[in-house]
Coordinates of C-alpha atoms in Angstrom, one line a residue:
X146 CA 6.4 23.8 -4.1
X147 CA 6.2 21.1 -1.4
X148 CA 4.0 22.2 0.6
X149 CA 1.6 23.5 -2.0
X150 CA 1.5 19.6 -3.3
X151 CA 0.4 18.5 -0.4
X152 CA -3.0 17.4 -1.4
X153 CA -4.5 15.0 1.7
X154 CA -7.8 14.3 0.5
X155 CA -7.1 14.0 -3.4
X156 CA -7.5 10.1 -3.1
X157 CA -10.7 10.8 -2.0
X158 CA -12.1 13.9 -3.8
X159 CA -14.5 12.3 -6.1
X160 CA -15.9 10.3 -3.7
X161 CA -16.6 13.2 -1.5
X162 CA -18.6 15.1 -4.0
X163 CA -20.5 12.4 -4.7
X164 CA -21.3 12.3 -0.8
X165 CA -22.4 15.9 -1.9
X166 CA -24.8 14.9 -4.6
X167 CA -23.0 15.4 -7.6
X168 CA -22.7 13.2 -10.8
X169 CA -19.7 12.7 -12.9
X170 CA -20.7 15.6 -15.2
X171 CA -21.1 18.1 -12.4
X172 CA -17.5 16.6 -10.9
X173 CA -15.7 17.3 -14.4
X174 CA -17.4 20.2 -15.0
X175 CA -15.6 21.8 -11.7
X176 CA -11.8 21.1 -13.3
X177 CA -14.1 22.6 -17.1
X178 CA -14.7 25.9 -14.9
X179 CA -11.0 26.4 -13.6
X180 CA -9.7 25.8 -16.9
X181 CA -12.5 28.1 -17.9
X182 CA -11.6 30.4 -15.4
X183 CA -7.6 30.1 -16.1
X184 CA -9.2 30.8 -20.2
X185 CA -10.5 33.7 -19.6
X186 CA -7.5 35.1 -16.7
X187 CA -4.4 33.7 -18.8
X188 CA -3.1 36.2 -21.0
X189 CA -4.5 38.9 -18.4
X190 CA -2.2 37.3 -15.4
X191 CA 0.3 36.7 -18.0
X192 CA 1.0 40.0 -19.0
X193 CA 1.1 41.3 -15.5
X194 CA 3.7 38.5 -14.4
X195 CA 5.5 39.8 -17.7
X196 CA 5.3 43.6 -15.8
X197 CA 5.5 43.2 -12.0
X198 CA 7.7 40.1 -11.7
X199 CA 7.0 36.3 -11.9
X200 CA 7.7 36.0 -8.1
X201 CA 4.7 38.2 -7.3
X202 CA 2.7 36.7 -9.5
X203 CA 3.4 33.4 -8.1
X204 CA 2.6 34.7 -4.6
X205 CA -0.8 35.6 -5.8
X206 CA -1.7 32.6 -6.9
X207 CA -0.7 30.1 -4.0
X208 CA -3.0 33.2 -2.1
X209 CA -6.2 32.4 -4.1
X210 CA -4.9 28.7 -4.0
X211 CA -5.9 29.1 -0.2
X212 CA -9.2 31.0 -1.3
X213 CA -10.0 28.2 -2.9
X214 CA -9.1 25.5 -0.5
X215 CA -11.1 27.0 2.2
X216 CA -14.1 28.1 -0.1
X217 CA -14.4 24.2 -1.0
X218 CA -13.8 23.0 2.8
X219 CA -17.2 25.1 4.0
X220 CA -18.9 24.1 0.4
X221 CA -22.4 22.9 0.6
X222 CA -23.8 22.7 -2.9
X223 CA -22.4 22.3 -6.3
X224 CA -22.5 26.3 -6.8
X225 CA -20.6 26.6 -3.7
X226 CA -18.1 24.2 -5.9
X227 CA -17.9 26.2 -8.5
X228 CA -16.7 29.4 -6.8
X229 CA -13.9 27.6 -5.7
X230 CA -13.5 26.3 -8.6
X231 CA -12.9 29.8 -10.1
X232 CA -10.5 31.0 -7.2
X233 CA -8.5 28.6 -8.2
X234 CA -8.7 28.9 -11.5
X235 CA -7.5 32.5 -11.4
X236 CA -4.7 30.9 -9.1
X237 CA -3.5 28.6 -11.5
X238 CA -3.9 31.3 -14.2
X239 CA -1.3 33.6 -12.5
X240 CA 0.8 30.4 -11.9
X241 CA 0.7 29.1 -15.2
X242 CA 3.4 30.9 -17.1
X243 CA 4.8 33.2 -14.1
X244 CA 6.4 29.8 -12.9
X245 CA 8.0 28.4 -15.9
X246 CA 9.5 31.8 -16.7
X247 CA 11.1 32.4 -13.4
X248 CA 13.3 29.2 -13.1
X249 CA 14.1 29.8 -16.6
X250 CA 15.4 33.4 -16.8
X251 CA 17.0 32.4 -13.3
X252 CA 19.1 29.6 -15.8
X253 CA 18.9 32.3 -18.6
X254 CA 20.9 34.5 -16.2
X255 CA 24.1 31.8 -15.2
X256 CA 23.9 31.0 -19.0
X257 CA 22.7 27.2 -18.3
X258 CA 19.4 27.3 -19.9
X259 CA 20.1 24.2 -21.7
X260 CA 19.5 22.9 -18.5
X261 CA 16.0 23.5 -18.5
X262 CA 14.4 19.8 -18.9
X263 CA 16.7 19.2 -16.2
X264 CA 15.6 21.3 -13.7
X265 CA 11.6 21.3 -14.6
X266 CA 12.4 17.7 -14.0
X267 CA 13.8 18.5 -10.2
X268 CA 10.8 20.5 -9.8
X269 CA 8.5 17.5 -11.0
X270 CA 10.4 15.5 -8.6
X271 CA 9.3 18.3 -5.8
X272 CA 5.9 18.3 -6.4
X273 CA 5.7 14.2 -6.7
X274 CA 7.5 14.6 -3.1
X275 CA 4.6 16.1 -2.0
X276 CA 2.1 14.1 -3.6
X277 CA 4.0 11.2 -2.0
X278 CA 4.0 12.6 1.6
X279 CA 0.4 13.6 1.3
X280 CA -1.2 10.5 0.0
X281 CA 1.0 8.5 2.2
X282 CA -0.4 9.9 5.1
X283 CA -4.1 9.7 3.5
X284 CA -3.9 5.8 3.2
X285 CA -3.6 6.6 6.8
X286 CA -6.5 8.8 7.3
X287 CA -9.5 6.9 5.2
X288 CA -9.5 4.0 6.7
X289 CA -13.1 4.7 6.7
X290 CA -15.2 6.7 4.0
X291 CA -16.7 9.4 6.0
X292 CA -17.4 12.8 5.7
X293 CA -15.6 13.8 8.5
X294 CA -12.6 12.0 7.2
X295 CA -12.9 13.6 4.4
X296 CA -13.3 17.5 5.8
X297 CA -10.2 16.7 7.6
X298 CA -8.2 16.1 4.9
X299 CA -9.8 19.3 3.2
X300 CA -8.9 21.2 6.0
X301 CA -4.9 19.8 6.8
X302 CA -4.8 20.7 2.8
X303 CA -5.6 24.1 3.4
X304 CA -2.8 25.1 6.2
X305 CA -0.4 23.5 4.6
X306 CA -1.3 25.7 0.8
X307 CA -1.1 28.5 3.1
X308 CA 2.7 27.5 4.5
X309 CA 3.5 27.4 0.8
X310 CA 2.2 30.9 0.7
X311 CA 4.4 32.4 3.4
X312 CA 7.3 30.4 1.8
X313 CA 6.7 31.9 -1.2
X314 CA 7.2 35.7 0.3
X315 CA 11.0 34.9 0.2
X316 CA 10.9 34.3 -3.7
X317 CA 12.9 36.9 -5.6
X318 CA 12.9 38.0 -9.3
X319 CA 16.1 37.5 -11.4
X320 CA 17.7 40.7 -12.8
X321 CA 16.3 40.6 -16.2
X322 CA 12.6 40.1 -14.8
X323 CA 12.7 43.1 -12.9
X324 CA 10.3 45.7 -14.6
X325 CA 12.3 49.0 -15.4
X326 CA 11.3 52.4 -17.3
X327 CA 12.5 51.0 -21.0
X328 CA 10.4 47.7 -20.6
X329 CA 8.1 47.3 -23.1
X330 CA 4.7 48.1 -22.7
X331 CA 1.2 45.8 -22.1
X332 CA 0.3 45.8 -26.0
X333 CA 4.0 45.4 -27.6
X334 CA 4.6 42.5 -25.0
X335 CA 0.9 41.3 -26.5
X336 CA 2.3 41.6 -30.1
X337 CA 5.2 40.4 -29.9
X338 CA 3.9 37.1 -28.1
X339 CA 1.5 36.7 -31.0
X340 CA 3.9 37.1 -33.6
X341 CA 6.4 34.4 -31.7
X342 CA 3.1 31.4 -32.1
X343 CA 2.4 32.7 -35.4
X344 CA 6.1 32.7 -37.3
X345 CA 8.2 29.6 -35.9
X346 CA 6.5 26.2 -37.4
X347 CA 9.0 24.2 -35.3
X348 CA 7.3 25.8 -31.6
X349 CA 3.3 25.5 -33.5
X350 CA 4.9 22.1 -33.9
X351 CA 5.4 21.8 -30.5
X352 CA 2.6 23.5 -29.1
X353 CA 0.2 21.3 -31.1
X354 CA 1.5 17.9 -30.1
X355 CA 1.6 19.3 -26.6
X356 CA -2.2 20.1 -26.9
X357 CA -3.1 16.8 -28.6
X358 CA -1.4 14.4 -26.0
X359 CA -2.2 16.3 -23.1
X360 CA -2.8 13.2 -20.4
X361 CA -5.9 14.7 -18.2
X362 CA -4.4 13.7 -15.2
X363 CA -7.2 15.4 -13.5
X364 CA -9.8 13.3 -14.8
X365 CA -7.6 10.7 -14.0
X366 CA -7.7 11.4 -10.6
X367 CA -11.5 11.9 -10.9
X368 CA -12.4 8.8 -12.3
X369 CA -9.7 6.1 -10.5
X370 CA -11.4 6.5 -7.4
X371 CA -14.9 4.6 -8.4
X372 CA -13.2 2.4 -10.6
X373 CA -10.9 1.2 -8.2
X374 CA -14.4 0.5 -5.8
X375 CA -16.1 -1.4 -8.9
X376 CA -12.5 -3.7 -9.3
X377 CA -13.2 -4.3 -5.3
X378 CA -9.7 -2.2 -4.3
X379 CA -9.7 -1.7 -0.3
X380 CA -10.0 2.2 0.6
X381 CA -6.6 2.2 2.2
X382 CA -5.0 2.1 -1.5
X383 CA -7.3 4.9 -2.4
X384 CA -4.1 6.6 -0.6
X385 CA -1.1 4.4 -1.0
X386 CA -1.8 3.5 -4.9
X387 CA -1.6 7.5 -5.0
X388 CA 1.1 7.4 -2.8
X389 CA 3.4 5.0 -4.6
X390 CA 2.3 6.4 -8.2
X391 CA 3.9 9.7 -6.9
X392 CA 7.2 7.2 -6.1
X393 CA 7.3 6.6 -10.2
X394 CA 6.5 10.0 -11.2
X395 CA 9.9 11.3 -8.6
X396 CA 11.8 8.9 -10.7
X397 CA 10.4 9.5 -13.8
X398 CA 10.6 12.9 -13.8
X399 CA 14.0 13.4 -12.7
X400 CA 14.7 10.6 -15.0
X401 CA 13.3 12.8 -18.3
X402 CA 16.3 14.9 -19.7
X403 CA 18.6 11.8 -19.5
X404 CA 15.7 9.9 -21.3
X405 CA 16.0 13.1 -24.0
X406 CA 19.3 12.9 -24.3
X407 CA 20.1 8.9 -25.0
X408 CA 17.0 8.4 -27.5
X409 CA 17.0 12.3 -29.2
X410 CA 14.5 15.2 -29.2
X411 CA 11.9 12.8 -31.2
X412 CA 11.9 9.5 -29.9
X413 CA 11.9 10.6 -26.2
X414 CA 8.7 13.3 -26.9
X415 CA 7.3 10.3 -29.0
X416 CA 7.9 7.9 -25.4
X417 CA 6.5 10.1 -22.9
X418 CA 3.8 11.2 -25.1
X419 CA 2.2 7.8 -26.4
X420 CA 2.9 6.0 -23.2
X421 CA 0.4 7.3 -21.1
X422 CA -1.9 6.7 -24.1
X423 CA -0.9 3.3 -24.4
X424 CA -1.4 2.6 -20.6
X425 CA -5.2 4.1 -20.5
X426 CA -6.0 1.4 -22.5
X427 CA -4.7 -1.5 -20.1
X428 CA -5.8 0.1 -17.3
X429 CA -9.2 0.5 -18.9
X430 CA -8.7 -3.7 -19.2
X431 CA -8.2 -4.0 -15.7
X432 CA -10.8 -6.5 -13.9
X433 CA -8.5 -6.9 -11.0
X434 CA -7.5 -4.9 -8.2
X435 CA -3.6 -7.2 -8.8
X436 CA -3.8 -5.4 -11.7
X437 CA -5.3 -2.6 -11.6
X438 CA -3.4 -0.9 -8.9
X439 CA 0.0 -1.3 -10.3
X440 CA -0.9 -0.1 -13.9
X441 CA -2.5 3.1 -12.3
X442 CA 0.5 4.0 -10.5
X443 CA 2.4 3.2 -13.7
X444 CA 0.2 5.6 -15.7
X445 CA 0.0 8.1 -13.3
X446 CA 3.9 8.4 -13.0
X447 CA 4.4 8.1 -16.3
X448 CA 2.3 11.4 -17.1
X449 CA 5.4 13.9 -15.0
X450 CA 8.3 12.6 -17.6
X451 CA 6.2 15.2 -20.4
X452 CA 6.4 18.5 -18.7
X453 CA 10.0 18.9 -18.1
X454 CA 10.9 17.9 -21.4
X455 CA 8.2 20.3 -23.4
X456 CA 9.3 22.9 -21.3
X457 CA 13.4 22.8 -22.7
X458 CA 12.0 22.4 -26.1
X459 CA 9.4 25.4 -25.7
X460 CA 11.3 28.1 -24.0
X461 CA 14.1 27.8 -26.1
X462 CA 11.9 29.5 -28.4
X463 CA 10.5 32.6 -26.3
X464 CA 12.3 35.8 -25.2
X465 CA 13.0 37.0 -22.0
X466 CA 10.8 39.7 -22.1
X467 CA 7.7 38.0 -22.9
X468 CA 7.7 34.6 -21.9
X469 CA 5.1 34.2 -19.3
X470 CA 2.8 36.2 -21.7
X471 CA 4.0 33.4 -24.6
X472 CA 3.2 30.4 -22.3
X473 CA 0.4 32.0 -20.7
X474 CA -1.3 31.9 -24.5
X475 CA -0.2 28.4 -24.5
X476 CA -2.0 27.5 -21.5
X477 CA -5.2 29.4 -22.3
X478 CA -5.4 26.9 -25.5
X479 CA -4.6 24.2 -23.4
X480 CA -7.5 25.3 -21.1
X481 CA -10.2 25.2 -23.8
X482 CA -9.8 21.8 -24.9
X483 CA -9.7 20.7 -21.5
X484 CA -12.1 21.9 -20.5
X485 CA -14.3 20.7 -23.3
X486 CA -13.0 17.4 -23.3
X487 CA -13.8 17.2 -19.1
X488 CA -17.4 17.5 -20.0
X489 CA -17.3 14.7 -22.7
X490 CA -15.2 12.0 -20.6
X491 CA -17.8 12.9 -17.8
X492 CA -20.5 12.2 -20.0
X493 CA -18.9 8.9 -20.9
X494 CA -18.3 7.8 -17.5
X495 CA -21.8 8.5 -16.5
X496 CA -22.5 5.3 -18.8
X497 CA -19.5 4.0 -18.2
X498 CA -16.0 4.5 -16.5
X499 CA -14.0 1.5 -18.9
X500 CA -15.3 3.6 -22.1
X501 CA -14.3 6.9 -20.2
X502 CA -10.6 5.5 -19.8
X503 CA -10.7 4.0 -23.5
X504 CA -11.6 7.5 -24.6
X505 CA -9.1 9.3 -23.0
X506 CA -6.2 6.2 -23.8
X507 CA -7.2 6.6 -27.5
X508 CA -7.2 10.6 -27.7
X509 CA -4.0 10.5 -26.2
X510 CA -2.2 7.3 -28.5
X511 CA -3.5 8.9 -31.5
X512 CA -2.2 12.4 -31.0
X513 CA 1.0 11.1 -30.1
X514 CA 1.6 9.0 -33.6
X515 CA -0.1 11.6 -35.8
X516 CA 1.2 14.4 -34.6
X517 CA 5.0 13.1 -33.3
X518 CA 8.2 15.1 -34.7
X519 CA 10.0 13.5 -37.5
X520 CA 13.7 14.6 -36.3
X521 CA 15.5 16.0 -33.5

């Protein structure tokens, strides 16, 4: 999980396919085809996870994670882009639910899956880690702007996806998520996921105000870059704002299931659902790098407290036997709107980058009040 974080040039991505021609349409529309991609691949990969093992599945994706990596060092055109773009989006596809559904039915298995938050939280923490080493090391890197900077960031990403690959050989399915000759088969898995998001109103519950407040962190990261350069920021924080906003998200997310368990199942989805909202719109404000820096770390910390709560609520809800099919529907909805919504914040920003992060503040605040659970 470490090692696959380690994203050197992510501080920099934007700007280095604008250095490649593209607009703010074209650089959305890349995260619009993986989600596409992941669309399309979800319940496909999901199944399969659901009848060859999660740790398999998980293996194949940090594979294509490393097709994609090097597919988008050697890029020279926006088509180029987007066939990384799809590698990875049939990475993140077979990732998606395979993930999830292995730590769970690990803490299925010792009977502490109450301690689900808990440990998504742990792995949060992991992947901030990452982030935190990586974009350390970038502020580091990019003292200047160049393309050459920039390909070797691409390329130290790359090696290091691919350690994460050979780590991931070691990974070993639980008991229960071993296939065997009374498992059920590719359409009664299918079914029975169906019939799981179709009959319990508290998970649709869930799922929906899921969906409505997700924070699109990746257009975040797409669109803090040039605004930081219009509010004057020098390109060394390009790294270490990154850097220190992975710092907040470690805390915060190992932070989440006591959060959960002092305020209630409610009030702490309601927290770390409107307050990434809530913090779109002063960071939108922002005319200063004194300010602007410190609410985008804020923000982008904030955003890792969600994820290991709605994944305790969720898989509370979803059987062994088809739970990486379950989430893997989840994700493919997910994937739509994102998708769609990538193509209308990067048509915003094209005309402006404040109204792009006023858009995305307001979606967010909205979803989280009109949609919030009214008990625990």
């Amino acid at each position: 999980m470490l090692l696959s974080n380690l994203y050197f040039y992510l501080p920099v991505g934007t700007l280095y396919l604008q250095s490649k021609g593209l607009n703010y349409v074209e650089i959305n529309s890349l995260w619009a085809i993986i989600v596409g991609t992941m669309f399309l691949a979800e319940v496909p990969t999901g199944l399969l996870a659901d009848r060859i093992g999660r740790a398999r599945s998980v293996q194949m994706a940090l594979a294509l994670q490393v097709v994609g990596e090097v597919i988008f060092l050697l890029a020279p055109n926006y088509l180029t882009f987007v066939a990384a773009a799809v590698a990875g989006g049939i990475g993140f596809a077979f990732s998606s639910g395979s993930a999830q559904a292995l730590v769970y039915d690990s803490l299925l298995r010792r009977g502490e899956e109450q301690e689900m938050s808990r440990a998504m939280g742990y792995i949060s923490a992991a992947k901030g880690a990452g982030n935190l080493a990586a974009f350390g090391l970038a502020s580091l890197l990019f003292v200047s702007l160049s393309t050459a900077r920039f390909q070797q960031a691409i390329a130290m990403t790359a090696i290091m996806v691919f350690g994460g690959w050979l780590v991931s050989l070691t990974l070993r399915d639980a008991e229960a998520q071993l296939p065997d000759e009374d498992a059920p088969g590719t359409l009664a898995i299918l079914r029975t996921a169906v019939a799981t998001l179709r009959t319990n109103r508290r998970f649709l519950h869930l799922i929906l105000l899921a969906l409505v407040t997700i924070p699109f962190v990746d257009y975040l990261l797409n669109l803090y870059q040039p605004r930081f350069v219009e509010v004057g920021v020098a390109p060394s924080w390009l790294g270490l704002s990154l850097a220190a906003a992975s710092l907040v998200g470690i805390a915060a997310a190992r932070s989440a299931y006591q959060v959960e368990r002092r305020l209630g199942a409610a009030r702490s989805l309601l927290l770390v659902t409107a307050l990434p909202g809530a913090l779109y719109l002063l960071f939108a404000a922002a005319q200063e790098p004194v300010a602007a820096v410190p609410l985008f770390c804020l923000l982008f910390g904030v955003m890792s407290m969600k994820e290991p709560l709605f994944s305790g609520h969720l898989n509370r809800h979803i059987a062994s036997s088809h739970r990486a099919t379950v989430l893997s529907l989840i994700n493919m909805a997910s994937g739509v709107y994102v998708a769609i919504m990538g193509l209308v914040i990067g048509r915003i920003a094209d005309l402006s980058l404040v109204y792009a992060f006023l858009f995305m503040g307001g979606i967010v605040l909205s979803g989280a009040l009109v949609f919030r659970l009214r008990n625990g």
